DNA sequence: ACTTGCTTCAAGCAGATGCTTGAGTTTAAA
DNA sequence: TTTAAACTCAAGCATCTGCTTGAAGCAAGT
């Protein structure tokens, strides 16, 4: 018997502020420590609130994570889908690899320009390989639609690739993108200070061309 | 006051078998659920042993994970370092991009040929973005030496790249490799059954050329 | 036989976990 | 000013957590 979604009814319900503070605190902590290493008490404390408040507003810890994702992604995923659709329409069904990569990856890498954007990227990157079933469920759900459109657009941009080769190339693109967002600090450790995966500009300038080159390379099959 | 390293003294101590069973069970469970979502009791049960046995043999849960990594990596990392050194020596200081990628990534992707290798790859991939400080500490430590040699070899293979551009390209290589190993099932979800990141052969055939093309592409800086 | 040291185990400790409860406070509409 | 809903909170429940304890089992060395 949990409360599902009370949401606002008055113009500015007092609870909205608490709700937002809980989301902020949860996003911060989940990004920093990972879903499984954060308790609802940690969130309550960071939000200067009570452990029961999160359950009142969201129903469960899992639902808090879901709300964190939805708050940041609802708008951005819609934009990405729009950009991808535009690529396909404009280019008469054969978009350029650059254009679709820019449409899919650009918006997320540009999040790195703000502090809270970097924090969400960290959360998203780390969640992408989180084995916790609750996290997986949310990640699958929240990226499903835009993911499908990206695969379709990539297939249209690379008509010479077999389905299998497309699968592997997209895996590389996804992997690079997620690793950059997750920024675990290991590469800084190897390269020394002055290099950071959280630098959105660097990612756009240097990682995008790498991925474009890889995705646009001639197919392996049939070239030998 | 924990026992550090009792190890064998008799030719075949009875405890060695328990020790191995604990490592097997821990590897299995850590890979499947992630370090934070596995308790020492879970491990003991899966190893048909007692919760205290793991602490007796290893000292802590963290040390169990460390032992799991070391068991699989001691040999393989030495081989990778040897292969990388050979690349540099043979080619007179200017190895090919293919050769160093094969030396660094090949051995890990070929692990995908066996069931237990796939399991370890899953663990390694997932651990690479695990925010838990204990996991991070171990991952950093266990890949530090081979990671440095790979960076050096890549720098030698790509002398035209600035340090910054090399940083970003290696990030993409790392990311792709880790994502493939971590195999969270999301791409299968998008592509349908019949495609799996755990297929080591596919990875070698299709992902390697992608990464080679990206790493060997002309530099961004100074080309415009 | 018997000491010795390695190994296993059931039981337990102190603290943390997700979530619930029931009593209270605040708010805006009636 | 009353009323009812929205909201907050301290306390508590049942369970799980990593780790420890002390007693027992075991195989070799004497």
Coordinates of C-alpha atoms (C1' of nucleotides) in Angstrom, one line a residue:
Chain A
X1 CA 0.0 0.0 0.0
X2 CA 2.3 2.7 -1.1
X3 CA 1.4 6.1 -2.5
X4 CA 2.0 6.1 -6.2
X5 CA 2.2 9.6 -7.5
X6 CA 0.7 12.4 -5.4
X7 CA 2.3 15.2 -7.5
X8 CA 1.2 18.8 -7.3
X9 CA -2.4 19.9 -7.1
X10 CA -1.9 23.3 -5.6
X11 CA 0.0 25.9 -7.5
X12 CA 3.1 25.5 -5.4
X13 CA 2.7 22.7 -3.0
X14 CA 5.2 22.8 -0.1
X15 CA 6.2 19.3 -0.9
X16 CA 7.6 20.2 -4.3
X17 CA 10.6 21.7 -2.7
X18 CA 11.3 18.7 -0.6
X19 CA 10.7 16.5 -3.7
X20 CA 13.3 18.4 -5.7
X21 CA 15.8 18.4 -2.9
X22 CA 15.4 14.6 -2.6
X23 CA 16.0 14.2 -6.4
X24 CA 19.0 16.5 -6.3
X25 CA 20.5 14.6 -3.3
X26 CA 19.7 11.2 -4.8
X27 CA 21.3 12.2 -8.2
X28 CA 24.4 13.4 -6.4
X29 CA 24.8 10.4 -4.2
X30 CA 23.9 7.8 -6.8
X31 CA 26.4 9.3 -9.2
X32 CA 29.1 9.4 -6.7
X33 CA 28.7 6.1 -5.0
X34 CA 26.4 4.0 -7.2
X35 CA 22.8 2.9 -6.5
X36 CA 23.6 0.0 -4.3
X37 CA 26.0 1.9 -2.1
X38 CA 23.5 4.6 -1.2
X39 CA 20.8 4.2 1.5
X40 CA 17.5 6.0 1.7
X41 CA 18.8 7.4 4.9
X42 CA 21.8 8.9 3.1
X43 CA 19.5 10.6 0.7
X44 CA 17.3 11.9 3.4
X45 CA 20.2 13.3 5.3
X46 CA 21.7 15.0 2.2
X47 CA 18.3 16.4 1.3
X48 CA 17.8 17.7 4.8
X49 CA 14.7 15.6 5.0
X50 CA 13.4 12.4 6.5
X51 CA 13.8 8.8 5.3
X52 CA 10.0 8.5 5.0
X53 CA 9.7 11.5 2.8
X54 CA 11.4 9.8 -0.1
X55 CA 9.0 6.9 0.2
X56 CA 6.0 9.2 0.5
X57 CA 6.9 11.1 -2.7
X58 CA 8.2 8.2 -4.8
X59 CA 7.1 4.9 -3.2
X60 CA 10.5 3.2 -3.2
X61 CA 14.2 3.7 -3.6
X62 CA 14.0 2.3 -7.1
X63 CA 11.3 4.8 -8.0
X64 CA 13.6 7.6 -6.8
X65 CA 16.3 6.5 -9.3
X66 CA 13.7 6.3 -12.0
X67 CA 12.5 9.8 -11.3
X68 CA 16.1 11.1 -11.4
X69 CA 16.6 9.6 -14.9
X70 CA 13.3 10.9 -16.1
X71 CA 13.8 14.4 -14.9
X72 CA 17.0 14.8 -17.0
X73 CA 16.1 12.6 -20.0
X74 CA 12.6 13.4 -20.9
X75 CA 13.6 16.5 -22.7
X76 CA 16.9 15.4 -24.0
X77 CA 15.8 12.1 -25.5
X78 CA 12.9 13.8 -27.3
X79 CA 15.5 16.2 -28.8
X80 CA 17.8 13.3 -29.8
X81 CA 14.9 11.5 -31.5
X82 CA 13.9 14.7 -33.3
X83 CA 17.5 15.2 -34.5
X84 CA 17.8 11.6 -35.7
X85 CA 14.5 11.8 -37.6
X86 CA 15.6 15.1 -39.2
X87 CA 18.9 13.4 -40.3
X88 CA 16.9 10.6 -42.0
X89 CA 14.4 13.0 -43.6
X90 CA 16.9 15.6 -44.9
X91 CA 19.3 13.2 -46.4
X92 CA 16.7 11.3 -48.3
X93 CA 17.2 8.1 -46.3
X94 CA 21.0 8.1 -46.5
X95 CA 22.3 10.3 -43.7
X96 CA 26.0 10.9 -43.0
X97 CA 27.7 9.0 -40.2
X98 CA 28.8 12.3 -38.7
X99 CA 25.3 13.7 -38.6
X100 CA 23.7 10.8 -36.8
X101 CA 26.6 10.5 -34.3
X102 CA 26.3 14.2 -33.6
X103 CA 22.5 13.8 -33.1
X104 CA 22.8 10.8 -30.8
X105 CA 26.0 11.6 -28.8
X106 CA 26.3 15.3 -29.1
X107 CA 23.5 16.3 -26.7
X108 CA 24.8 14.0 -23.9
X109 CA 28.4 15.1 -24.3
X110 CA 27.4 18.7 -24.2
X111 CA 25.8 18.0 -20.8
X112 CA 29.4 18.0 -19.6
X113 CA 29.4 21.8 -19.8
X114 CA 27.6 22.2 -16.5
X115 CA 28.3 20.8 -13.1
X116 CA 24.9 19.1 -12.7
X117 CA 25.2 17.8 -16.3
X118 CA 28.5 16.2 -15.5
X119 CA 26.9 14.6 -12.4
X120 CA 24.1 13.1 -14.4
X121 CA 26.6 11.8 -17.0
X122 CA 28.5 10.1 -14.3
X123 CA 25.3 8.5 -13.1
X124 CA 24.2 7.4 -16.6
X125 CA 27.6 6.0 -17.5
X126 CA 28.0 4.0 -14.4
X127 CA 24.4 2.8 -14.5
X128 CA 25.0 1.5 -18.0
X129 CA 26.9 -1.5 -16.7
X130 CA 25.3 -1.7 -13.3
X131 CA 24.3 -5.3 -12.7
X132 CA 21.6 -4.5 -10.2
X133 CA 18.3 -5.6 -11.8
X134 CA 16.4 -2.5 -10.6
X135 CA 19.0 -0.3 -12.3
X136 CA 19.1 -2.4 -15.4
X137 CA 15.3 -2.3 -15.7
X138 CA 15.3 1.5 -15.5
X139 CA 18.2 2.0 -18.0
X140 CA 16.7 -0.4 -20.5
X141 CA 13.3 1.4 -20.3
X142 CA 14.5 4.9 -20.3
X143 CA 16.8 4.5 -23.4
X144 CA 14.8 2.0 -25.3
X145 CA 13.0 4.3 -27.7
X146 CA 16.0 6.6 -28.6
X147 CA 18.3 3.6 -28.8
X148 CA 16.1 1.9 -31.4
X149 CA 16.0 5.1 -33.5
X150 CA 19.8 5.4 -33.3
X151 CA 20.2 1.8 -34.5
X152 CA 17.8 2.5 -37.4
X153 CA 19.6 5.7 -38.3
X154 CA 23.0 4.0 -38.1
X155 CA 21.8 1.2 -40.4
X156 CA 20.6 3.8 -42.9
X157 CA 23.9 5.6 -42.8
X158 CA 25.9 2.4 -43.2
X159 CA 23.9 0.4 -45.8
X160 CA 27.0 -1.7 -46.7
X161 CA 27.3 -3.2 -43.2
X162 CA 25.8 -6.6 -42.4
X163 CA 23.5 -6.6 -39.4
X164 CA 26.2 -8.3 -37.4
X165 CA 28.9 -5.8 -38.2
X166 CA 26.6 -3.0 -37.4
X167 CA 25.9 -4.6 -34.0
X168 CA 29.6 -4.6 -33.2
X169 CA 30.2 -1.1 -34.4
X170 CA 27.4 0.2 -32.3
X171 CA 28.7 -1.7 -29.4
X172 CA 32.0 0.2 -29.7
X173 CA 30.2 3.6 -30.0
X174 CA 28.1 2.8 -27.0
X175 CA 31.0 1.6 -25.0
X176 CA 33.2 4.6 -25.7
X177 CA 30.3 7.0 -24.9
X178 CA 29.4 5.3 -21.7
X179 CA 33.0 5.0 -20.5
X180 CA 33.6 8.7 -21.2
X181 CA 30.5 9.6 -19.2
X182 CA 31.3 7.2 -16.4
X183 CA 34.8 8.8 -16.0
X184 CA 36.1 6.4 -13.4
X185 CA 39.4 8.3 -13.1
X186 CA 41.6 5.5 -14.3
X187 CA 42.8 7.3 -17.5
X188 CA 43.6 10.4 -15.5
X189 CA 45.6 8.1 -13.3
X190 CA 47.5 6.9 -16.3
X191 CA 47.9 10.2 -18.1
X192 CA 48.4 12.5 -15.1
X193 CA 46.5 15.6 -14.2
X194 CA 45.3 17.9 -16.9
X195 CA 43.3 15.3 -18.7
X196 CA 39.7 14.6 -17.8
X197 CA 36.9 12.6 -19.5
X198 CA 34.5 15.0 -17.9
X199 CA 35.7 17.7 -20.3
X200 CA 32.8 17.8 -22.8
X201 CA 34.6 20.0 -25.3
X202 CA 37.5 17.5 -25.6
X203 CA 35.1 14.7 -26.0
X204 CA 33.3 16.5 -28.9
X205 CA 36.6 17.5 -30.5
X206 CA 38.5 14.2 -30.2
X207 CA 36.2 11.3 -29.4
X208 CA 33.6 12.1 -32.1
X209 CA 36.1 11.9 -34.9
X210 CA 37.4 8.6 -33.6
X211 CA 33.9 7.1 -33.6
X212 CA 33.1 8.5 -37.0
X213 CA 36.2 6.9 -38.4
X214 CA 35.4 3.6 -36.9
X215 CA 31.8 3.6 -37.9
X216 CA 32.4 4.8 -41.4
X217 CA 35.3 2.4 -42.1
X218 CA 34.8 0.0 -45.0
X219 CA 33.1 -3.3 -44.0
X220 CA 35.3 -6.2 -42.9
X221 CA 33.2 -8.8 -44.7
X222 CA 33.8 -9.0 -48.4
X223 CA 36.9 -6.7 -48.5
X224 CA 39.5 -9.4 -48.3
Chain B
X1 CA 43.8 -9.2 14.1
X2 CA 43.1 -11.2 11.0
X3 CA 45.1 -14.1 9.5
X4 CA 47.0 -12.8 6.5
X5 CA 48.1 -15.7 4.3
X6 CA 48.1 -19.2 5.8
X7 CA 48.5 -20.9 2.4
X8 CA 49.6 -24.4 2.0
X9 CA 52.3 -26.1 4.0
X10 CA 51.3 -29.7 3.5
X11 CA 51.5 -31.1 -0.1
X12 CA 47.8 -30.9 -0.5
X13 CA 46.2 -29.1 2.4
X14 CA 42.5 -29.8 2.8
X15 CA 41.9 -26.0 2.8
X16 CA 43.1 -25.5 -0.7
X17 CA 40.0 -27.1 -2.1
X18 CA 37.7 -24.9 0.0
X19 CA 39.8 -21.9 -1.0
X20 CA 39.3 -22.6 -4.7
X21 CA 35.6 -23.2 -4.3
X22 CA 35.3 -19.8 -2.5
X23 CA 37.1 -18.1 -5.3
X24 CA 34.9 -19.8 -8.0
X25 CA 31.8 -18.9 -6.1
X26 CA 32.9 -15.4 -5.5
X27 CA 33.9 -14.9 -9.2
X28 CA 30.5 -16.2 -10.3
X29 CA 28.4 -14.1 -8.0
X30 CA 30.5 -10.9 -8.3
X31 CA 30.2 -11.2 -12.1
X32 CA 26.5 -11.8 -12.0
X33 CA 25.3 -9.3 -9.4
X34 CA 28.2 -6.9 -8.8
X35 CA 30.5 -6.7 -5.7
X36 CA 28.1 -4.6 -3.6
X37 CA 25.1 -6.9 -4.2
X38 CA 26.8 -10.0 -3.0
X39 CA 27.3 -10.9 0.7
X40 CA 29.9 -13.1 2.2
X41 CA 27.0 -15.4 3.2
X42 CA 26.0 -15.7 -0.4
X43 CA 29.5 -16.7 -1.3
X44 CA 29.8 -19.2 1.5
X45 CA 26.5 -20.8 0.5
X46 CA 27.5 -21.1 -3.2
X47 CA 30.8 -22.5 -2.2
X48 CA 29.1 -25.0 0.1
X49 CA 31.2 -23.5 2.9
X50 CA 30.9 -21.3 5.9
X51 CA 30.8 -17.5 6.1
X52 CA 33.9 -17.6 8.4
X53 CA 35.9 -19.6 5.9
X54 CA 36.2 -16.8 3.5
X55 CA 37.5 -14.5 6.2
X56 CA 39.8 -17.2 7.4
X57 CA 41.4 -17.7 4.0
X58 CA 41.4 -14.1 2.7
X59 CA 40.8 -11.8 5.6
X60 CA 38.0 -9.7 4.2
X61 CA 35.4 -9.5 1.4
X62 CA 37.6 -7.0 -0.4
X63 CA 40.6 -9.4 -0.3
X64 CA 38.4 -12.1 -1.9
X65 CA 37.7 -9.9 -4.9
X66 CA 41.4 -9.1 -5.1
X67 CA 42.3 -12.7 -5.1
X68 CA 39.7 -13.4 -7.8
X69 CA 41.3 -10.8 -10.0
X70 CA 44.8 -11.9 -9.3
X71 CA 44.1 -15.5 -10.1
X72 CA 43.0 -14.7 -13.6
X73 CA 45.2 -11.8 -14.4
X74 CA 48.7 -12.7 -13.1
X75 CA 49.4 -14.8 -16.1
X76 CA 47.5 -12.8 -18.7
X77 CA 48.8 -9.4 -17.9
X78 CA 52.4 -10.7 -18.0
X79 CA 51.6 -12.1 -21.5
X80 CA 50.2 -8.8 -22.6
X81 CA 53.2 -6.9 -21.4
X82 CA 55.5 -9.3 -23.1
X83 CA 53.5 -8.9 -26.4
X84 CA 53.6 -5.1 -26.1
X85 CA 57.3 -5.1 -25.5
X86 CA 57.8 -7.4 -28.5
X87 CA 55.8 -5.0 -30.7
X88 CA 58.1 -2.1 -29.7
X89 CA 61.3 -4.1 -30.1
X90 CA 60.5 -5.7 -33.4
X91 CA 59.2 -2.6 -35.2
X92 CA 62.2 -0.6 -34.1
X93 CA 60.1 1.8 -32.0
X94 CA 57.3 2.4 -34.5
X95 CA 54.8 -0.5 -34.1
X96 CA 51.6 -0.8 -36.1
X97 CA 48.4 0.2 -34.5
X98 CA 46.9 -3.3 -35.3
X99 CA 49.8 -5.0 -33.5
X100 CA 49.5 -3.2 -30.3
X101 CA 45.7 -3.4 -30.2
X102 CA 46.0 -7.1 -30.8
X103 CA 48.6 -7.4 -28.0
X104 CA 46.5 -5.5 -25.5
X105 CA 42.9 -6.5 -26.3
X106 CA 43.3 -9.8 -28.1
X107 CA 44.1 -11.9 -25.0
X108 CA 41.1 -10.6 -23.1
X109 CA 38.7 -11.0 -25.9
X110 CA 39.9 -14.5 -26.5
X111 CA 38.9 -15.3 -22.9
X112 CA 35.4 -15.2 -24.3
X113 CA 36.0 -18.7 -25.7
X114 CA 35.4 -20.4 -22.4
X115 CA 32.6 -20.2 -20.0
X116 CA 34.8 -19.2 -17.0
X117 CA 36.6 -16.7 -19.2
X118 CA 33.3 -15.1 -20.2
X119 CA 32.4 -14.9 -16.5
X120 CA 35.6 -13.2 -15.6
X121 CA 35.2 -10.7 -18.5
X122 CA 31.8 -9.8 -17.2
X123 CA 33.3 -9.2 -13.8
X124 CA 36.2 -7.1 -15.2
X125 CA 34.0 -5.1 -17.5
X126 CA 31.5 -4.3 -14.8
X127 CA 34.2 -3.5 -12.3
X128 CA 35.8 -1.0 -14.6
X129 CA 33.0 1.5 -13.9
X130 CA 32.1 0.3 -10.4
X131 CA 32.1 3.4 -8.0
X132 CA 32.8 1.3 -4.9
X133 CA 36.2 2.5 -3.6
X134 CA 37.3 -1.0 -2.7
X135 CA 36.6 -2.2 -6.3
X136 CA 38.2 0.9 -7.8
X137 CA 41.3 0.4 -5.7
X138 CA 41.7 -3.2 -6.9
X139 CA 41.0 -2.4 -10.5
X140 CA 43.5 0.5 -10.6
X141 CA 46.1 -1.6 -8.9
X142 CA 45.7 -4.8 -11.0
X143 CA 45.7 -3.0 -14.4
X144 CA 48.2 -0.3 -13.6
X145 CA 51.4 -1.8 -15.0
X146 CA 49.9 -3.2 -18.3
X147 CA 47.9 0.0 -18.7
X148 CA 51.0 2.1 -18.7
X149 CA 52.7 -0.1 -21.2
X150 CA 49.8 0.1 -23.5
X151 CA 49.7 3.9 -23.4
X152 CA 53.4 4.0 -24.1
X153 CA 53.0 1.5 -27.0
X154 CA 50.0 3.5 -28.4
X155 CA 52.0 6.7 -28.2
X156 CA 54.8 5.0 -30.2
X157 CA 52.4 3.7 -32.8
X158 CA 50.8 7.1 -33.2
X159 CA 53.6 9.7 -33.0
X160 CA 51.5 12.3 -34.8
X161 CA 48.9 12.5 -32.1
X162 CA 49.1 15.1 -29.3
X163 CA 49.1 13.8 -25.8
X164 CA 45.5 15.0 -25.5
X165 CA 44.3 13.4 -28.6
X166 CA 45.9 10.1 -27.6
X167 CA 44.1 10.4 -24.3
X168 CA 40.8 10.6 -26.0
X169 CA 41.4 7.8 -28.4
X170 CA 42.6 5.5 -25.7
X171 CA 39.5 6.4 -23.8
X172 CA 37.4 5.2 -26.7
X173 CA 39.4 2.0 -27.0
X174 CA 39.1 1.3 -23.3
X175 CA 35.4 2.1 -23.3
X176 CA 34.6 -0.2 -26.2
X177 CA 36.6 -3.0 -24.7
X178 CA 35.0 -2.7 -21.3
X179 CA 31.5 -2.3 -22.6
X180 CA 31.9 -5.5 -24.7
X181 CA 33.3 -7.4 -21.8
X182 CA 30.6 -6.1 -19.4
X183 CA 27.9 -7.2 -21.8
X184 CA 24.9 -5.8 -20.0
X185 CA 22.4 -7.2 -22.5
X186 CA 21.1 -3.9 -23.8
X187 CA 22.3 -4.3 -27.3
X188 CA 20.9 -7.8 -27.6
X189 CA 17.7 -6.2 -26.4
X190 CA 17.9 -3.7 -29.3
X191 CA 19.2 -6.2 -32.0
X192 CA 17.2 -9.2 -31.0
X193 CA 18.5 -12.7 -30.3
X194 CA 21.4 -14.0 -32.3
X195 CA 23.7 -11.2 -31.4
X196 CA 25.9 -11.3 -28.2
X197 CA 28.8 -9.3 -27.0
X198 CA 30.1 -12.4 -25.2
X199 CA 30.9 -13.9 -28.6
X200 CA 34.7 -13.5 -28.5
X201 CA 35.1 -14.3 -32.2
X202 CA 32.8 -11.6 -33.3
X203 CA 34.6 -9.1 -31.1
X204 CA 37.9 -10.0 -32.7
X205 CA 36.6 -9.9 -36.2
X206 CA 34.5 -6.8 -36.0
X207 CA 35.4 -4.7 -33.0
X208 CA 39.1 -4.8 -33.5
X209 CA 38.9 -3.2 -37.0
X210 CA 36.7 -0.5 -35.7
X211 CA 39.2 0.4 -33.0
X212 CA 42.1 0.2 -35.4
X213 CA 40.4 2.6 -37.8
X214 CA 39.6 5.0 -35.0
X215 CA 43.1 4.9 -33.5
X216 CA 44.9 5.1 -36.8
X217 CA 42.8 7.9 -38.2
X218 CA 44.6 11.2 -39.1
X219 CA 44.9 13.6 -36.2
X220 CA 42.1 16.2 -35.8
X221 CA 44.6 18.9 -34.8
X222 CA 46.4 20.5 -37.7
X223 CA 44.3 18.9 -40.4
X224 CA 41.8 21.6 -41.0
Chain C
dA1 C1' 49.3 -41.9 22.2
dC2 C1' 49.5 -37.2 21.9
dT3 C1' 50.8 -32.8 20.9
dT4 C1' 50.6 -29.3 17.3
dG5 C1' 48.9 -26.3 14.0
dC6 C1' 45.8 -25.8 10.0
dT7 C1' 40.9 -25.9 8.9
dT8 C1' 35.8 -25.7 9.5
dC9 C1' 31.6 -24.4 11.7
dA10 C1' 27.3 -22.8 14.4
dA11 C1' 26.4 -18.9 16.8
dG12 C1' 26.6 -14.2 17.7
dC13 C1' 27.7 -8.9 17.6
dA14 C1' 26.9 -4.3 16.3
dG15 C1' 25.5 -1.7 12.9
dA16 C1' 23.0 -0.8 8.5
dT17 C1' 19.1 -1.6 5.3
dG18 C1' 14.3 -0.7 2.9
dC19 C1' 10.2 0.4 4.3
dT20 C1' 6.0 1.3 7.5
dT21 C1' 3.5 3.4 11.2
dG22 C1' 0.9 6.8 13.6
dA23 C1' 1.0 11.1 15.3
dG24 C1' 1.7 15.6 14.2
dT25 C1' 2.1 20.1 11.1
dT26 C1' 1.0 23.0 7.2
dT27 C1' -1.9 24.6 3.5
dA28 C1' -5.7 26.3 0.9
dA29 C1' -10.3 25.8 -0.2
dA30 C1' -15.3 26.0 1.9
Chain D
dT1 C1' -12.9 29.1 11.3
dT2 C1' -13.5 24.8 10.1
dT3 C1' -12.1 20.9 7.3
dA4 C1' -9.7 17.7 4.7
dA5 C1' -6.0 16.8 2.1
dA6 C1' -1.0 17.2 1.5
dC7 C1' 3.0 16.8 3.8
dT8 C1' 6.8 15.9 7.5
dC9 C1' 8.8 13.4 11.1
dA10 C1' 10.7 10.3 15.1
dA11 C1' 10.4 5.7 16.1
dG12 C1' 10.2 1.1 14.9
dC13 C1' 10.1 -3.6 12.2
dA14 C1' 12.2 -7.4 10.1
dT15 C1' 16.0 -8.5 7.8
dC16 C1' 20.6 -8.4 6.2
dT17 C1' 25.5 -6.8 6.5
dG18 C1' 30.8 -7.8 7.4
dC19 C1' 33.2 -9.8 10.6
dT20 C1' 34.4 -12.4 15.2
dT21 C1' 34.3 -16.0 18.5
dG22 C1' 35.2 -20.3 20.7
dA23 C1' 34.7 -24.9 20.2
dA24 C1' 35.4 -28.9 17.4
dG25 C1' 37.7 -31.8 13.5
dC26 C1' 41.6 -33.3 11.2
dA27 C1' 46.3 -34.9 9.5
dA28 C1' 51.0 -35.0 10.2
dG29 C1' 55.3 -35.1 13.3
dT30 C1' 57.0 -36.8 17.6

